[in-house]
Short mmCIF file of C-alpha atoms in Angstrom, two decimals:
data_model
loop_
_atom_site.label_atom_id
_atom_site.label_comp_id
_atom_site.label_asym_id
_atom_site.label_seq_id
_atom_site.Cartn_x
_atom_site.Cartn_y
_atom_site.Cartn_z
CA MET A 1 -29.78 -28.34 -61.31
CA ASN A 2 -26.31 -29.77 -60.66
CA PRO A 3 -25.98 -32.97 -58.67
CA ILE A 4 -24.36 -32.82 -55.26
CA GLU A 5 -20.64 -33.58 -55.46
CA PRO A 6 -18.82 -35.99 -53.17
CA GLY A 7 -16.99 -34.38 -50.24
CA ASP A 8 -13.54 -34.93 -51.75
CA ALA A 9 -14.37 -33.09 -54.98
CA ALA A 10 -15.79 -30.13 -53.08
CA GLY A 11 -12.79 -30.14 -50.75
CA GLU A 12 -10.32 -30.13 -53.64
CA LYS A 13 -12.11 -27.22 -55.29
CA SER A 14 -12.09 -25.30 -52.02
CA MET A 15 -8.37 -25.99 -51.59
CA VAL A 16 -7.57 -24.65 -55.06
CA ILE A 17 -9.63 -21.52 -54.41
CA LEU A 18 -8.04 -20.88 -51.01
CA GLN A 19 -4.50 -21.47 -52.28
CA SER A 20 -5.13 -19.10 -55.18
CA LEU A 21 -6.62 -16.52 -52.84
CA LEU A 22 -3.61 -16.60 -50.51
CA CYS A 23 -1.25 -16.22 -53.46
CA LEU A 24 -3.30 -13.34 -54.88
CA LEU A 25 -3.44 -11.53 -51.53
CA ARG A 26 0.33 -11.93 -51.16
CA GLU A 27 0.95 -10.79 -54.72
CA LYS A 28 -1.12 -7.64 -54.10
CA ASN A 29 0.76 -7.07 -50.81
CA LEU A 30 -2.42 -7.38 -48.77
CA LEU A 31 -0.78 -10.25 -46.89
CA SER A 32 2.83 -10.24 -45.86
CA ARG A 33 5.10 -13.24 -45.62
CA ALA A 34 4.93 -12.73 -41.85
CA ASP A 35 1.11 -12.96 -41.99
CA ILE A 36 1.31 -16.26 -43.83
CA GLU A 37 3.87 -17.60 -41.35
CA GLU A 38 1.59 -16.54 -38.49
CA LEU A 39 -1.33 -18.34 -40.12
CA ALA A 40 0.80 -21.47 -40.53
CA ALA A 41 1.75 -21.29 -36.84
CA LYS A 42 -1.93 -21.01 -35.82
CA VAL A 43 -2.84 -24.02 -37.94
CA ALA A 44 0.07 -25.97 -36.42
CA ARG A 45 -1.06 -25.04 -32.89
CA ARG A 46 -4.54 -26.18 -33.71
CA ALA A 47 -3.16 -29.49 -34.98
CA ALA A 48 -1.07 -29.96 -31.85
CA GLU A 49 -3.98 -29.19 -29.52
CA HIS A 50 -6.85 -30.65 -31.54
CA ASP A 51 -8.38 -32.35 -28.48
CA ARG A 52 -8.88 -28.93 -26.80
CA ASP A 53 -9.92 -27.09 -29.95
CA PRO A 54 -13.10 -25.03 -29.46
CA LEU A 55 -13.92 -25.67 -33.14
CA PRO A 56 -13.53 -29.45 -33.29
CA CYS A 57 -12.64 -31.25 -36.49
CA GLN A 58 -11.11 -34.57 -37.47
CA SER A 59 -7.56 -34.93 -36.17
CA ASP A 60 -6.19 -36.31 -39.44
CA ALA A 61 -7.68 -33.36 -41.32
CA VAL A 62 -6.05 -30.89 -38.94
CA VAL A 63 -2.64 -32.54 -39.32
CA ALA A 64 -3.03 -32.56 -43.11
CA ALA A 65 -4.02 -28.87 -43.01
CA ALA A 66 -0.91 -27.99 -41.00
CA SER A 67 1.26 -29.86 -43.49
CA GLU A 68 -0.42 -28.16 -46.45
CA MET A 69 -0.07 -24.73 -44.83
CA ASN A 70 3.67 -25.28 -44.34
CA ARG A 71 4.03 -26.35 -47.96
CA LEU A 72 2.01 -23.38 -49.19
CA GLY A 73 3.92 -20.97 -46.97
CA ALA A 74 7.23 -22.23 -48.35
CA TYR A 75 5.99 -21.82 -51.91
CA ILE A 76 4.64 -18.31 -51.36
CA GLY A 77 7.78 -17.28 -49.47
CA GLY A 78 9.99 -18.52 -52.29
CA ARG A 79 7.84 -17.02 -55.01
CA TYR A 80 7.06 -13.59 -53.55
CA GLY A 81 9.70 -13.16 -50.85
CA GLY A 82 9.23 -10.72 -48.03
CA LYS A 83 10.25 -10.39 -44.42
CA HIS A 84 9.84 -13.23 -41.99
CA ARG A 85 7.79 -12.65 -38.87
CA ARG A 86 9.54 -11.66 -35.68
CA ILE A 87 9.43 -14.22 -32.93
#
């Protein structure tokens, strides 16, 4: 049986898997650039309103997630292109 990993190690593995999944879904055209931008906007809203969030989490984690989502969205947009979402 494997020992339980510290939270950071599990979190890093999860981040790699989720980033890879988003890239794969975009590459296969199952997600559009607009979808990724919409997801980034939802994460940013959650970070801005973390005190009223129905699914509470640590405020620093939410802000870090919003920053990471923006970075990932920029990478995916540059790599795979596509149409921006309409506002």
